[in-house]
Coordinates of C-alpha atoms in Angstrom, one line a residue:
Chain A
Q262 CA -9.6 -15.1 -9.7
K263 CA -7.6 -12.4 -7.8
E264 CA -9.5 -10.2 -5.4
V265 CA -8.4 -7.0 -7.2
E266 CA -7.6 -6.8 -10.9
Q267 CA -5.8 -3.9 -12.4
D268 CA -4.3 -3.6 -15.9
P269 CA -0.6 -3.1 -15.4
G270 CA -0.2 -1.2 -18.7
P271 CA 2.1 0.5 -19.4
L272 CA 0.0 3.5 -20.4
S273 CA 1.6 6.4 -22.4
V274 CA -0.3 9.6 -23.1
P275 CA 0.6 13.1 -24.3
E276 CA 0.7 16.0 -21.9
G277 CA -2.8 17.5 -21.3
A278 CA -4.7 14.2 -22.0
I279 CA -7.4 12.8 -19.8
V280 CA -6.2 9.6 -18.2
S281 CA -8.6 6.9 -17.0
L282 CA -7.3 4.1 -14.7
N283 CA -9.5 1.3 -13.5
C284 CA -9.8 -1.7 -11.1
T285 CA -12.3 -4.4 -10.7
Y286 CA -12.8 -6.5 -7.6
S287 CA -14.6 -9.6 -6.5
N288 CA -15.0 -9.2 -2.7
S289 CA -18.4 -7.6 -1.8
A290 CA -17.0 -6.9 1.7
F291 CA -14.8 -4.1 0.4
Q292 CA -16.1 -0.8 1.7
Y293 CA -13.1 1.5 1.6
F294 CA -11.4 2.4 -1.7
M295 CA -8.2 4.3 -2.3
W296 CA -5.8 5.3 -5.0
Y297 CA -2.1 5.6 -4.4
R298 CA 0.6 7.1 -6.5
Q299 CA 4.1 5.5 -6.4
Y300 CA 7.2 7.0 -7.9
S301 CA 10.1 4.8 -8.8
R302 CA 11.9 3.5 -5.7
K303 CA 9.5 5.3 -3.3
G304 CA 6.7 4.3 -1.0
P305 CA 3.0 4.8 -2.1
E306 CA 1.5 8.2 -1.6
L307 CA -2.3 8.5 -0.9
L308 CA -4.1 10.4 -3.6
M309 CA -7.8 9.7 -3.1
Y310 CA -9.9 7.9 -0.4
T311 CA -13.6 7.1 -0.7
Y312 CA -16.0 5.1 1.4
S313 CA -19.2 4.9 -0.7
S314 CA -20.4 4.6 -4.3
G315 CA -20.2 7.9 -6.3
N316 CA -17.7 10.5 -7.3
K317 CA -15.1 12.4 -5.3
E318 CA -13.1 15.2 -6.8
D319 CA -9.8 16.7 -5.7
G320 CA -8.2 19.2 -8.1
R321 CA -7.3 17.4 -11.3
F322 CA -8.2 14.0 -9.9
T323 CA -11.7 12.3 -9.7
A324 CA -12.3 9.0 -8.1
Q325 CA -15.4 7.0 -9.0
V326 CA -16.8 3.9 -7.2
D327 CA -19.5 1.7 -8.6
K328 CA -20.2 -1.0 -5.9
S329 CA -23.0 -2.6 -8.0
S330 CA -20.5 -3.4 -10.7
K331 CA -17.5 -3.8 -8.4
Y332 CA -15.6 -1.3 -10.4
I333 CA -13.5 1.8 -9.4
S334 CA -11.9 4.4 -11.6
L335 CA -9.4 7.3 -11.3
F336 CA -9.5 10.1 -13.8
I337 CA -6.7 12.6 -14.2
R338 CA -7.5 15.8 -16.1
D339 CA -4.9 17.9 -17.9
S340 CA -2.2 15.3 -17.2
Q341 CA 1.4 16.6 -16.6
P342 CA 4.8 14.9 -17.0
S343 CA 5.0 15.0 -13.2
D344 CA 2.0 12.6 -13.1
S345 CA 4.3 9.9 -14.5
A346 CA 4.3 7.1 -11.9
T347 CA 2.7 3.8 -11.0
Y348 CA -0.9 4.1 -9.8
L349 CA -2.2 1.5 -7.3
C350 CA -5.8 0.9 -6.4
A351 CA -6.4 -0.4 -2.9
M352 CA -9.4 -1.5 -1.0
S353 CA -10.4 -2.9 2.4
P354 CA -13.4 -4.3 4.3
I355 CA -14.6 -2.6 7.5
T356 CA -12.2 -3.7 10.2
Q357 CA -12.8 -4.5 13.9
G358 CA -10.4 -2.3 15.7
G359 CA -7.1 -1.1 14.2
S360 CA -7.0 0.1 10.7
E361 CA -7.9 -1.2 7.2
K362 CA -5.9 -4.2 5.9
L363 CA -5.4 -3.0 2.3
V364 CA -5.7 -5.3 -0.7
F365 CA -3.9 -3.8 -3.7
G366 CA -4.0 -4.1 -7.4
K367 CA -0.8 -4.7 -9.4
G368 CA -0.5 -1.1 -10.3
T369 CA -0.7 0.7 -13.7
K370 CA 2.5 2.4 -14.9
L371 CA 1.6 5.8 -16.5
T372 CA 4.0 7.9 -18.6
V373 CA 2.9 11.4 -19.6
N374 CA 5.0 12.7 -22.5
P375 CA 5.8 16.4 -22.8
Chain B
E53 CA 4.8 16.5 12.2
T54 CA 7.2 13.9 11.0
G55 CA 6.3 11.2 8.5
V56 CA 6.9 7.5 8.5
T57 CA 10.5 6.5 8.5
Q58 CA 12.1 3.1 7.8
S59 CA 15.6 1.7 8.3
P60 CA 17.7 0.5 6.7
T61 CA 17.0 1.7 3.1
H62 CA 18.7 -1.2 1.5
L63 CA 19.9 -4.6 2.7
I64 CA 21.6 -7.6 1.2
K65 CA 21.4 -11.0 2.9
T66 CA 22.1 -14.6 2.0
R67 CA 19.6 -17.4 2.0
G68 CA 18.9 -18.8 5.5
Q69 CA 19.9 -15.7 7.3
Q70 CA 17.6 -13.6 9.5
V71 CA 16.8 -9.9 9.1
T72 CA 15.1 -7.1 11.2
L73 CA 13.5 -4.1 9.6
R74 CA 12.5 -1.0 11.5
C75 CA 9.7 1.5 11.2
S76 CA 8.9 4.7 13.1
S77 CA 5.3 5.7 12.8
Q78 CA 4.0 9.2 12.0
S79 CA 3.5 11.3 15.1
G80 CA 0.2 10.5 16.8
H81 CA -0.4 7.3 14.9
N82 CA -1.0 4.1 17.0
T83 CA -1.3 1.4 14.3
V84 CA 1.4 0.0 12.0
S85 CA 0.9 -2.3 9.0
W86 CA 3.6 -4.0 7.1
Y87 CA 3.4 -4.9 3.4
Q88 CA 5.7 -6.8 1.0
Q89 CA 6.0 -5.5 -2.6
A90 CA 7.7 -7.8 -5.1
L91 CA 9.0 -6.2 -8.3
G92 CA 6.1 -5.3 -10.7
Q93 CA 3.5 -6.2 -8.1
G94 CA 1.2 -4.3 -5.7
P95 CA 2.0 -4.4 -2.0
Q96 CA 0.8 -7.5 -0.1
F97 CA -0.4 -7.2 3.5
I98 CA 1.8 -9.1 5.9
F99 CA 0.4 -8.1 9.3
Q100 CA -0.8 -5.1 11.4
Y101 CA 0.0 -4.1 15.0
Y102 CA -2.5 -2.1 17.0
R103 CA -1.7 -1.1 20.6
E104 CA 1.3 -3.4 20.7
E105 CA -0.6 -6.5 19.6
E106 CA -0.9 -8.3 16.3
N107 CA -4.3 -7.3 14.7
G108 CA -4.6 -9.3 11.6
R109 CA -2.3 -11.2 9.4
G110 CA -2.0 -11.9 5.7
N111 CA -1.0 -15.1 3.9
F112 CA 2.6 -15.2 5.2
P113 CA 4.3 -18.0 7.1
P114 CA 5.3 -17.8 10.8
R115 CA 8.9 -17.0 9.9
F116 CA 7.6 -13.5 9.4
S117 CA 7.1 -12.0 12.8
G118 CA 6.8 -8.5 14.3
L119 CA 6.7 -6.3 17.3
Q120 CA 5.3 -2.9 18.2
F121 CA 6.8 -0.9 21.0
P122 CA 5.1 1.5 23.5
N123 CA 6.1 4.5 21.4
Y124 CA 4.3 2.7 18.4
S125 CA 7.4 2.1 16.4
S126 CA 7.6 -1.4 15.0
E127 CA 9.9 -4.2 13.8
L128 CA 9.5 -6.8 11.1
N129 CA 11.6 -9.9 11.5
V130 CA 12.1 -12.6 8.9
N131 CA 13.9 -15.8 9.7
A132 CA 15.3 -18.4 7.4
L133 CA 15.4 -16.0 4.4
E134 CA 14.5 -17.4 1.0
L135 CA 15.3 -16.0 -2.4
D136 CA 11.6 -15.1 -2.9
D137 CA 11.7 -12.8 0.1
S138 CA 13.6 -10.3 -2.1
A139 CA 11.2 -7.3 -2.2
L140 CA 10.5 -3.8 -1.0
Y141 CA 9.1 -3.9 2.5
L142 CA 6.7 -1.1 3.3
C143 CA 5.5 0.1 6.6
A144 CA 2.3 2.2 6.9
S145 CA 1.1 4.0 10.0
S146 CA -2.4 5.2 10.9
L147 CA -4.6 6.4 13.7
A148 CA -7.2 3.7 14.3
V149 CA -10.3 5.8 14.1
S150 CA -13.3 5.6 11.8
Q151 CA -12.4 6.2 8.1
E152 CA -8.8 7.1 8.7
T153 CA -6.3 5.6 6.3
Q154 CA -2.6 4.7 6.1
Y155 CA 0.5 6.7 5.2
F156 CA 3.5 4.8 3.9
G157 CA 7.2 5.1 4.5
P158 CA 9.8 4.9 1.8
G159 CA 10.4 1.2 2.3
T160 CA 13.4 -1.1 2.8
R161 CA 14.7 -2.9 -0.3
L162 CA 15.8 -6.4 0.7
L163 CA 17.9 -8.6 -1.7
V164 CA 18.4 -12.2 -0.7
L165 CA 21.2 -14.0 -2.6

């Protein structure tokens, strides 16, 4: 079993739809949870960063973490064609010095059609 | 404030050769992490450098090595290249304080023939 599981899609939705992206994980040591957006041939761009269970909202994006179920979600409201990209979930345990060593899912490719 | 930069952007090598990839961290960041992203996969952690020392390593063989310099820039070296080393190599920098996270560069795309 992989540490982080993410459905690679592809996912295709009409403009304005609500998008739900999900990851599950198996390592109870994971404490930090992130969502990155990656456009084709670019590096990942941080969208959301959460530390604990619960919801975090930033504009049209909402990140949800359920540690009891080992399940995280990203919701995109009023999706736009510019949201078309690959969305990567990433997570990390608490580290001793330095920064988090991220474990990524495979990424979900999203297309928002005008 | 400048972001993370990487060079070169693209590189073609043949099997058995050696390659060096470079990364300049974002201004004020003291930690650099390297990731390998194969086509259609998520990035995989190679190793991290913090204050010029290796600070954690993923499941990569010793032919993957690195350096961090006093200005916090970093190099990734890969010896004895194999076809499976073809991937996008990503560098991420961060400031190693509580609950900070990493900002990625655009990557170097390596093709091994």
